[in-house]
XYZ file of N, CA and C in Angstrom:
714
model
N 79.307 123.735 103.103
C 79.523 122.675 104.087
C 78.723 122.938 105.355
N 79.000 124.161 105.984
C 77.806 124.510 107.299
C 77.629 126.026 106.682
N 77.088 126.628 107.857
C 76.836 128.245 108.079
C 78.396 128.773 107.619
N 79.404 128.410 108.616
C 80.292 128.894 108.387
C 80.757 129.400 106.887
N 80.660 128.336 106.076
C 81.146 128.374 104.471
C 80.319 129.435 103.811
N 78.788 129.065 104.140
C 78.203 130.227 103.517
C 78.575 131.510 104.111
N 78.534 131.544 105.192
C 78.677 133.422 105.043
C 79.925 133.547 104.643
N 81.165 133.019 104.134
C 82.022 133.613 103.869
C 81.903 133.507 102.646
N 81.201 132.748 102.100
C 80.769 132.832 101.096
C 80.168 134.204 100.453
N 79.460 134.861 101.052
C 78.839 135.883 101.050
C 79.598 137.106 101.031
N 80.641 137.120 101.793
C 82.039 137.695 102.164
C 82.727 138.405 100.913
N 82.734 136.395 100.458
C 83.371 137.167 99.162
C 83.073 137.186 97.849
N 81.823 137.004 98.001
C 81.436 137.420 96.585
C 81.374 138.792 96.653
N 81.388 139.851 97.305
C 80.828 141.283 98.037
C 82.596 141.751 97.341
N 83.597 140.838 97.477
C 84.973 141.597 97.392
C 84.625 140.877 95.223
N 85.000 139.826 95.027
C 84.972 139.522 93.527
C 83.793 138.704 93.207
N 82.597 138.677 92.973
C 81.686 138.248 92.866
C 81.984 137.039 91.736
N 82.515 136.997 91.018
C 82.916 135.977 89.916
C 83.840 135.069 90.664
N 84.935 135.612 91.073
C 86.058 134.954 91.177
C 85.615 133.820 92.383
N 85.347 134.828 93.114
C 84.653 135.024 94.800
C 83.732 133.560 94.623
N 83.283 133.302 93.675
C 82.182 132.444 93.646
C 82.885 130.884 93.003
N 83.739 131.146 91.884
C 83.897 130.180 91.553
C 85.228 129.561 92.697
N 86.095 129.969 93.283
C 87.029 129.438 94.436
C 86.704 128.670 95.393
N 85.424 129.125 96.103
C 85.065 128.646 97.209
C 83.687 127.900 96.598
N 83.586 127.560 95.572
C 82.491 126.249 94.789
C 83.292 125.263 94.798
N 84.738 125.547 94.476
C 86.134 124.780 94.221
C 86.260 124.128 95.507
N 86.205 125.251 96.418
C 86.699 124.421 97.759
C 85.561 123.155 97.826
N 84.476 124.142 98.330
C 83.537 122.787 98.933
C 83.348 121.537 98.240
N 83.165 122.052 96.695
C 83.230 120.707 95.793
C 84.143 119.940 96.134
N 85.097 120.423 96.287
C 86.648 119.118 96.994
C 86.041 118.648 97.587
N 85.726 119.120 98.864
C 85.354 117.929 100.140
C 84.401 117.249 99.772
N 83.347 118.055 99.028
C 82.238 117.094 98.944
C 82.824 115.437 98.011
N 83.930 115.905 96.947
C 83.867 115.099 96.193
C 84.708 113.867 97.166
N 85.822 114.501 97.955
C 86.954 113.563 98.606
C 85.800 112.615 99.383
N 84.725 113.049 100.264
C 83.998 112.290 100.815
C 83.200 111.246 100.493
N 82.950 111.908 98.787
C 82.391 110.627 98.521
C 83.361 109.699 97.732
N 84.542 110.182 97.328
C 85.506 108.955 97.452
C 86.118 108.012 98.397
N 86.059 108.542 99.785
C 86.327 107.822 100.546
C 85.166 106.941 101.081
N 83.850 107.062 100.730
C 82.319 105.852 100.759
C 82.878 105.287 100.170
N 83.005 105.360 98.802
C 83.576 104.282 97.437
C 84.973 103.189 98.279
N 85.809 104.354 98.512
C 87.165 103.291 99.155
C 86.695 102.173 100.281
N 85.564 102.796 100.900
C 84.904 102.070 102.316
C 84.688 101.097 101.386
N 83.890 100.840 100.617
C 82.972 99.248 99.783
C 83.839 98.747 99.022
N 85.583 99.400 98.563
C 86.264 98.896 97.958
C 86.323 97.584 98.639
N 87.366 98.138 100.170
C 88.186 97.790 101.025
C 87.148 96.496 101.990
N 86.148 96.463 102.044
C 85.470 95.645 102.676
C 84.644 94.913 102.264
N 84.725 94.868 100.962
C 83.681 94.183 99.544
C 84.233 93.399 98.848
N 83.833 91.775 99.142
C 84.761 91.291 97.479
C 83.585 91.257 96.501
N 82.733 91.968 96.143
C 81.440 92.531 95.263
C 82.617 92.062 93.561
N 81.605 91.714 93.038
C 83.066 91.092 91.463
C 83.148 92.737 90.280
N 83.936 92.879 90.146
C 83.675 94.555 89.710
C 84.943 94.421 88.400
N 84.406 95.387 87.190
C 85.337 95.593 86.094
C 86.618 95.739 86.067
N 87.357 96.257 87.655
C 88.355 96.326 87.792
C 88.709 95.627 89.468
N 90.246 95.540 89.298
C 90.336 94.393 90.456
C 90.277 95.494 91.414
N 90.121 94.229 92.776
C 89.978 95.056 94.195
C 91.515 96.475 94.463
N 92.406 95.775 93.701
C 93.633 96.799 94.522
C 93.789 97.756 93.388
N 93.008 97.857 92.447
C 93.053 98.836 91.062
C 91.806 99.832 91.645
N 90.978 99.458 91.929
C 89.941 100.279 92.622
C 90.079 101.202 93.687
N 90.809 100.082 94.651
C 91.250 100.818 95.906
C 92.458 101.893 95.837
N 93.362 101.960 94.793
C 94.522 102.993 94.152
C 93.655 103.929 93.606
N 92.506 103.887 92.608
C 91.999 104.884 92.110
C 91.455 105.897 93.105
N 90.793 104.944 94.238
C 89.687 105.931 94.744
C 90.458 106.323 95.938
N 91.445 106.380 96.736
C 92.823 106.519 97.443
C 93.026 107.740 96.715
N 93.717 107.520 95.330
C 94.281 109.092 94.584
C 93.163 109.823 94.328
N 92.123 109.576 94.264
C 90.872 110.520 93.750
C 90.716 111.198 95.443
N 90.916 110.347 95.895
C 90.459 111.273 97.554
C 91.987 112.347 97.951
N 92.965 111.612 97.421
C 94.012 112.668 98.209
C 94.277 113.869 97.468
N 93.736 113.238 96.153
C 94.088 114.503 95.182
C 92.987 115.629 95.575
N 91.608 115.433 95.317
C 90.511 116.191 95.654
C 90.701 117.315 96.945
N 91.127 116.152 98.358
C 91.738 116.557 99.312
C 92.663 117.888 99.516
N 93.527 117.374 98.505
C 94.820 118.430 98.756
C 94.252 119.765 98.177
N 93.083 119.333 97.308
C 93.151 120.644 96.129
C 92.625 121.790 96.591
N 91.356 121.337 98.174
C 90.571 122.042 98.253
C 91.565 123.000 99.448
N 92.436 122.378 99.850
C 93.485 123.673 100.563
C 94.103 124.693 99.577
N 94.767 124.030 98.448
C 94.898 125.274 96.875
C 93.444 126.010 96.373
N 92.205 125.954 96.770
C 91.375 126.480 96.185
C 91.323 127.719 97.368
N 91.131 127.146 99.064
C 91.460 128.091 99.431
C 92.703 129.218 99.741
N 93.778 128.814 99.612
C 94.604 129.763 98.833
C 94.193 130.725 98.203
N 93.189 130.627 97.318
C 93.100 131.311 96.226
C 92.199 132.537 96.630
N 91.259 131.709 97.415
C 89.982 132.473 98.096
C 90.216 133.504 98.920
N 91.340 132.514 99.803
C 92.569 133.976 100.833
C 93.056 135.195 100.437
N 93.534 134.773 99.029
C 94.170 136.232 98.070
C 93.267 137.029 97.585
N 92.152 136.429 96.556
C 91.316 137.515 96.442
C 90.171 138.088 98.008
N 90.002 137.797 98.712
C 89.142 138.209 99.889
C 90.351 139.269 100.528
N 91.203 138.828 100.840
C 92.662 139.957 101.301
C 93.188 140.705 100.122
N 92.825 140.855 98.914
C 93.476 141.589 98.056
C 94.624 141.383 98.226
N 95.279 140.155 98.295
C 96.538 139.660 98.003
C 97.144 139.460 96.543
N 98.515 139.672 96.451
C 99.273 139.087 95.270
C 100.169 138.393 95.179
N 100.234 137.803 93.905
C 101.409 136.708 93.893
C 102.116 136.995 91.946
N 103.323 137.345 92.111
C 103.862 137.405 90.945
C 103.999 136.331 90.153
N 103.814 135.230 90.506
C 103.505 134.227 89.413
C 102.254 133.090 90.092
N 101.713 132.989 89.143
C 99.922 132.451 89.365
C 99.960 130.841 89.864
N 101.450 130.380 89.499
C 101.599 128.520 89.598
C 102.166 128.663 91.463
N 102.529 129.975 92.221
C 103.034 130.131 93.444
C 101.609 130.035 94.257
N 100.453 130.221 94.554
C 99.243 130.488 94.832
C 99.068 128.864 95.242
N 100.067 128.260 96.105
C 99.623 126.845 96.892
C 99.575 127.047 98.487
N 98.827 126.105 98.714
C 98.334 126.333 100.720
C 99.980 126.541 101.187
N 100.982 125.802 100.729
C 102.308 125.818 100.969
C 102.871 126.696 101.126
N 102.034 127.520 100.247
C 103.427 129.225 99.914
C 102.375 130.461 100.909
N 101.252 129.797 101.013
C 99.980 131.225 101.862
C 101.065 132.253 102.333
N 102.114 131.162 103.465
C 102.715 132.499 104.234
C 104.120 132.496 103.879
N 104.476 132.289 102.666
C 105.937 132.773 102.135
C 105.586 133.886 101.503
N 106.083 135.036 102.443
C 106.121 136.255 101.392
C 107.306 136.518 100.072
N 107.562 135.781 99.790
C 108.547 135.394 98.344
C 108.058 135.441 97.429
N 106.826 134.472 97.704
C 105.756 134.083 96.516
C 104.567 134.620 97.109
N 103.964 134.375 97.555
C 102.897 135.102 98.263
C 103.007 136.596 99.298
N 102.345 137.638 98.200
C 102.435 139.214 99.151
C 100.401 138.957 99.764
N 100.545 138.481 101.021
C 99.022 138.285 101.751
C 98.885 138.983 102.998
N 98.235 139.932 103.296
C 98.186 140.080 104.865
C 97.117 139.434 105.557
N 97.339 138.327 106.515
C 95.995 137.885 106.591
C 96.271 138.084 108.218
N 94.823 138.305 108.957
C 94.773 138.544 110.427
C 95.857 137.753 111.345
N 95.907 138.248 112.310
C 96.941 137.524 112.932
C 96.361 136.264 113.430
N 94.917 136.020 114.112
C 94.255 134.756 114.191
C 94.209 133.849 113.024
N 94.157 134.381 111.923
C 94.292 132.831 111.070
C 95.221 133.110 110.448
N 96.384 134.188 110.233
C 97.737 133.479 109.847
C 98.431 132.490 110.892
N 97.866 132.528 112.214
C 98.406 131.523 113.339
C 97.689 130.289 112.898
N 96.426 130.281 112.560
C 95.880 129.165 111.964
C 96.275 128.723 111.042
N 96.420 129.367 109.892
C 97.250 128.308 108.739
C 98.396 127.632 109.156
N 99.264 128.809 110.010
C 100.650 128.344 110.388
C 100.528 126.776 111.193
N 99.373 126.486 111.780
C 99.087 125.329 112.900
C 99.157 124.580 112.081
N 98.205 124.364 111.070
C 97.830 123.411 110.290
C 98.958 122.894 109.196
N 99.336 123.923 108.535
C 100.484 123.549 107.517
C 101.959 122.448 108.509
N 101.872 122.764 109.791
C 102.763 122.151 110.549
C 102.228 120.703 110.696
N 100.997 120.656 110.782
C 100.329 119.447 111.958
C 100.721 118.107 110.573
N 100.365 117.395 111.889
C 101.089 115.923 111.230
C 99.964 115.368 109.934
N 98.755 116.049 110.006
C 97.988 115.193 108.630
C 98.222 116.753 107.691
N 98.324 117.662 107.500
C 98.866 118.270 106.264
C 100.306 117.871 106.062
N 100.825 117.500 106.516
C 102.286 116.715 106.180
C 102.137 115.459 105.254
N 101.237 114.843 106.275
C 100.831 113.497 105.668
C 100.285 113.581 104.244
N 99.232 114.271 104.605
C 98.475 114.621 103.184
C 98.963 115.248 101.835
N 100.194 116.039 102.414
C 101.323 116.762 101.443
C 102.178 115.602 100.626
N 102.287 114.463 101.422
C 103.054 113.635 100.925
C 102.590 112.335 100.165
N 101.636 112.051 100.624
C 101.014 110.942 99.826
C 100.662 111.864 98.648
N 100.067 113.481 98.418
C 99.808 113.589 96.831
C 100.437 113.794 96.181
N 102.415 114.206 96.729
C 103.144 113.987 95.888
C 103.218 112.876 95.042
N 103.301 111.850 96.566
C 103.747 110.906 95.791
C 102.924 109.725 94.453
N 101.186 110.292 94.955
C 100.410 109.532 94.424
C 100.857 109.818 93.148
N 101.256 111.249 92.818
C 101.031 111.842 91.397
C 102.197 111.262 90.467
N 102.962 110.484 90.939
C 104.019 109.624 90.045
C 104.019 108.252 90.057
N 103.462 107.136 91.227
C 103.333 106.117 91.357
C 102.068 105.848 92.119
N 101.602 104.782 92.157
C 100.496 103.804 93.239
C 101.446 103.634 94.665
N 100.337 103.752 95.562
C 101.289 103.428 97.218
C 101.721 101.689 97.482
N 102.494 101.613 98.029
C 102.307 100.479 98.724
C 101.977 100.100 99.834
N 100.757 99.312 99.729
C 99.984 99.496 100.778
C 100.335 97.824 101.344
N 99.842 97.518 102.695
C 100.685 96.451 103.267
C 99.368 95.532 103.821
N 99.430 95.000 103.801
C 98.250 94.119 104.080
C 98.473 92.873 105.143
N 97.596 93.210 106.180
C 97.913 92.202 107.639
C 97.509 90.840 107.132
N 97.499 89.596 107.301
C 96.787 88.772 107.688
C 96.798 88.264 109.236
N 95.909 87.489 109.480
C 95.413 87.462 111.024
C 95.793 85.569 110.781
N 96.334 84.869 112.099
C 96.465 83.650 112.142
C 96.187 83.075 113.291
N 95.499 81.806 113.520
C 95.033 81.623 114.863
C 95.257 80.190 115.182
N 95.579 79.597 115.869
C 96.317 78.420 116.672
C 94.757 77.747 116.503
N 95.119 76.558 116.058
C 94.162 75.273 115.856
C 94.625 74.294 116.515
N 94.392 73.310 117.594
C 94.092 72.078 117.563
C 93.402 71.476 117.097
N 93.715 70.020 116.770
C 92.773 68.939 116.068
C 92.762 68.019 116.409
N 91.550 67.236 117.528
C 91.671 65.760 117.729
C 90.752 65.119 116.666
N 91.409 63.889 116.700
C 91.041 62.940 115.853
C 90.710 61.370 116.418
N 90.056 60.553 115.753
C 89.582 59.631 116.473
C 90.268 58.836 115.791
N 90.698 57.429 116.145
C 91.301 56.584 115.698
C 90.337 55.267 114.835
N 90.568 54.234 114.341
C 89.435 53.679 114.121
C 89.407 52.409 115.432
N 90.303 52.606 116.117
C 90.719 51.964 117.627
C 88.974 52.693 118.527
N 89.096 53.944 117.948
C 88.240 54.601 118.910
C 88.554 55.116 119.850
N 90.035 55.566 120.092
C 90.595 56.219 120.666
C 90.947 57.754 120.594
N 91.120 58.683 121.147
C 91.408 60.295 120.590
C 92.102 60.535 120.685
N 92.918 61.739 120.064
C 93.976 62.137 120.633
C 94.225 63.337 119.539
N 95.485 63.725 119.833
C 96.028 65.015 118.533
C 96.296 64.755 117.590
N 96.568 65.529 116.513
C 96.489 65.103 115.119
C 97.691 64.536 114.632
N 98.508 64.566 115.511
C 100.357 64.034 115.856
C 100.124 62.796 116.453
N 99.058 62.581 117.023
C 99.021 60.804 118.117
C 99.072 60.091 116.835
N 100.153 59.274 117.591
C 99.795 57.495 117.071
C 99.285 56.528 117.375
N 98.081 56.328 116.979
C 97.243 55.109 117.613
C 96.688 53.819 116.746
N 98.114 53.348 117.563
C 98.890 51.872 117.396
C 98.944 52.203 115.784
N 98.765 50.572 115.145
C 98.816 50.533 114.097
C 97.718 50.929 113.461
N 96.675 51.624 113.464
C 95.187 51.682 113.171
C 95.627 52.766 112.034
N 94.569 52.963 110.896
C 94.931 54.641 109.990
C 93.561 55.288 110.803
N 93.451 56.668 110.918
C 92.427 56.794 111.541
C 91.716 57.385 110.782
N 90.410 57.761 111.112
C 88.697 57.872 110.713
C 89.028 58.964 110.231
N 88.452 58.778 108.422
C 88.427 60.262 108.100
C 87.733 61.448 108.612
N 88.446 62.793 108.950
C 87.813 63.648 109.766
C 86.809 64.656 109.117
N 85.848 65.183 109.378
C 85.082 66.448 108.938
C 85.701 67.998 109.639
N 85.969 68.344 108.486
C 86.672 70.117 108.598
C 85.581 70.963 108.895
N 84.244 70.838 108.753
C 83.571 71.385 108.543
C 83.018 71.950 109.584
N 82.846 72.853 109.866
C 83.145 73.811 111.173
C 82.612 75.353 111.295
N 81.952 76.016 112.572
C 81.688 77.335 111.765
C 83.004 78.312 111.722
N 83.869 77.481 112.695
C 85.356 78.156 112.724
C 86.044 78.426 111.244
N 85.100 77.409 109.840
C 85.792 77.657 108.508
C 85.047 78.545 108.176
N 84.463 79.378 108.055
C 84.018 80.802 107.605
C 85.178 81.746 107.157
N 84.780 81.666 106.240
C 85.840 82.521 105.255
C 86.186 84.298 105.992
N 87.293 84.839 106.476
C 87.277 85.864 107.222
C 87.215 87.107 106.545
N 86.879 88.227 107.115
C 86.473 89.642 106.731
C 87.705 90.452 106.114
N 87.659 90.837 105.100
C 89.159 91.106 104.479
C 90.043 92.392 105.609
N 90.935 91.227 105.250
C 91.802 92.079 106.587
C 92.189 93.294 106.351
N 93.075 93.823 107.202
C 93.350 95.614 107.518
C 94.668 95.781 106.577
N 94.666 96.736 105.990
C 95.240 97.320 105.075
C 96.214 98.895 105.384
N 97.188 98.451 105.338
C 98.030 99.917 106.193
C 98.543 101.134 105.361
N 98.879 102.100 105.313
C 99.209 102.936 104.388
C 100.899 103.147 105.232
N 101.692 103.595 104.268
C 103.329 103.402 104.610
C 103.611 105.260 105.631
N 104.279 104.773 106.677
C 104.488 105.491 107.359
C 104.764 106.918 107.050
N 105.422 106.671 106.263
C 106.304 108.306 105.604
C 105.949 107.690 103.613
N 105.172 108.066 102.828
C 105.139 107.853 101.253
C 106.141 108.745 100.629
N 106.790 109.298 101.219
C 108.052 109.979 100.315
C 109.123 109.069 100.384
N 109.118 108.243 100.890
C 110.592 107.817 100.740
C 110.660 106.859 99.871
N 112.117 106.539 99.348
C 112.095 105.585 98.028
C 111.287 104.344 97.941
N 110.907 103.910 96.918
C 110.278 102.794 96.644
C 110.654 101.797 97.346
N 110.550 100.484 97.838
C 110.698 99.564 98.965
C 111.380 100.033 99.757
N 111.640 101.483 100.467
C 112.448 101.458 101.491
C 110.854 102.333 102.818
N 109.863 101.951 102.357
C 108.658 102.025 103.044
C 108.799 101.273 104.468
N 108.356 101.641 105.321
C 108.249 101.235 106.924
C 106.545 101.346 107.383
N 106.099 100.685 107.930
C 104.613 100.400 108.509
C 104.503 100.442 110.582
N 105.703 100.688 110.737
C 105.532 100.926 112.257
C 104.471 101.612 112.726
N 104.166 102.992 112.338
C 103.352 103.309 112.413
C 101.876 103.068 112.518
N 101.478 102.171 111.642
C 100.061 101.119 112.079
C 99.403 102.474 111.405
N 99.077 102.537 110.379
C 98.051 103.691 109.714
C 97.175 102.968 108.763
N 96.317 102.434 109.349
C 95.005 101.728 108.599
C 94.330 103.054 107.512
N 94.093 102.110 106.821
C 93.753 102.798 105.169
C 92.218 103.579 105.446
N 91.613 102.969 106.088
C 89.930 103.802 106.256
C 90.140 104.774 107.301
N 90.628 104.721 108.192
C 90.419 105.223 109.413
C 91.461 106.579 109.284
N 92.754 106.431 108.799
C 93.948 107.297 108.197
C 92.958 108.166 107.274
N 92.212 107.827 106.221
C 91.796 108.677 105.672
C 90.317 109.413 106.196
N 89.676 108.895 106.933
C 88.557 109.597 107.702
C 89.469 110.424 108.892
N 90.455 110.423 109.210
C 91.073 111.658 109.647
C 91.357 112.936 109.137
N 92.029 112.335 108.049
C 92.475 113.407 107.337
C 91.426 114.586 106.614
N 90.355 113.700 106.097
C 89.566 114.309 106.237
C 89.053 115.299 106.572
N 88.501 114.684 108.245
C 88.194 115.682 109.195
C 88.802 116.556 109.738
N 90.452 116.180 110.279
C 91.144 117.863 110.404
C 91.215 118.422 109.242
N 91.239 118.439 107.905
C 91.158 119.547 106.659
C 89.880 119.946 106.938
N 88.795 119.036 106.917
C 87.348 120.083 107.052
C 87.169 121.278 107.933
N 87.605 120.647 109.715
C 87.306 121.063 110.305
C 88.752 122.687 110.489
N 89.352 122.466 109.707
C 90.682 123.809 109.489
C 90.145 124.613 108.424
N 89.584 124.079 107.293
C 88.743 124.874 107.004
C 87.586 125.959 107.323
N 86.578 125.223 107.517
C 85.373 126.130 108.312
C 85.808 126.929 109.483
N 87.529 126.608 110.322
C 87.619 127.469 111.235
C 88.636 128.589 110.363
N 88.998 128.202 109.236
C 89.850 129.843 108.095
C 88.564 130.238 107.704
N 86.958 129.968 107.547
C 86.234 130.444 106.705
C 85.772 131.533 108.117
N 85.677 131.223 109.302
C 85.412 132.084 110.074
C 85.788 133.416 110.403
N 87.947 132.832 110.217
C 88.234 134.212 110.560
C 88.904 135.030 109.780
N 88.280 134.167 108.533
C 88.700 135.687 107.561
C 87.750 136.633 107.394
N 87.744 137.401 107.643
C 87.321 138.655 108.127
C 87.804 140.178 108.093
């Protein structure tokens, strides 16, 4: 991803050269791959382009392909953490970003600067977020909420009196002049904003949108604090 990745890269191939290599291929491949699922979600979400599958079948696929990818590349580094620290874990399915600092399941000593770092991150509100939408992706599709936008029209109309007025006037007994709609105000509008549900753990229709978490922008976050929590664990493991 930058400098950073490589030299730790370097790091640890020096401790397991095999292992060392294939973990942190794991990691970056995540991001690389989540990123380019979230391009794909961009041309879903703003494209009515006519495609083999419908717009909201597309936009679910490439949604779970990004959160899944996402989540994985925090379990890859997990993995990278244990062998670079000569860490252990008595059973191999315990080895999730979740458990890094449960010494239950995870025996890790990692520096005190980035066990404070994982500890930040595993707290912060988009590994929460991100924890929860891949639960939940992994049993159902989200429900995602969709704005529409509405805008106050007047309409005068002419009478065949030749008189004007609103589209409610009565003028006299006359029927009036058929009108032209045709307008640049009828331009078909830009597909509207699309929200992701406040909290995705909670039961099926009992979803809330207060929150206002737009689907592109929610996920170009998330994103970026996992990247950028990354390259700052690739620094200080050490």
């Amino acid at each position: 991803m930058t400098n950073r990745a490589d030299e730790f890269y370097e790091r640890i191939k020096a401790v397991d050269h095999f292992k060392g290599h294939v973990y942190h291929a794991t990691t970056c491949s995540r991001i690389s791959e989540a990123s380019y699922c979230l391009t794909q979600l961009t041309t879903v979400v703003t494209s009515n382009s006519p495609a083999e599958l419908s717009p909201s079948t597309l936009r679910d696929l490439y949604v779970f392909a990004f959160v899944g990818t996402l989540r994985s590349s925090l379990d890859s580094l997990a993995h990278e953490l244990l062998i670079f620290f000569n860490g252990t874990a008595p059973n191999s399915r315990n080895v999730d970003f979740g458990n890094l600092l449960d010494p239950k399941k995870i025996q890790l000593a990692l520096p005190p600067a980035l066990a404070k770092h994982v500890q930040t991150f595993q707290s912060s509100s988009s590994y929460v977020y991100l924890h929860a939408l891949r639960n939940t992706m992994l049993h159902r599709n989200l429900t995602v909420m969709r704005v529409e936008s509405s805008f106050p029209i007047s309409i005068a109309v002419r009478g065949a009196d030749g008189v004007v007025g609103t589209a409610d006037w009565d003028s006299g007994n006359c029927e009036p002049a058929p009108l032209n709609l045709a307008s640049p105000l009828a331009q078909p509008l830009p597909d509207p904003p699309m929200y992701l549900p406040d909290d995705p753990s909670v039961a099926l229709g009992d979803e809330t949108y207060e929150l206002s978490r737009p689907i592109l922008s929610t996920c170009r976050r998330l994103l970026n604090d996992t990247k950028d929590f990354l390259l700052t664990a690739f620094e200080l493991a050490r």
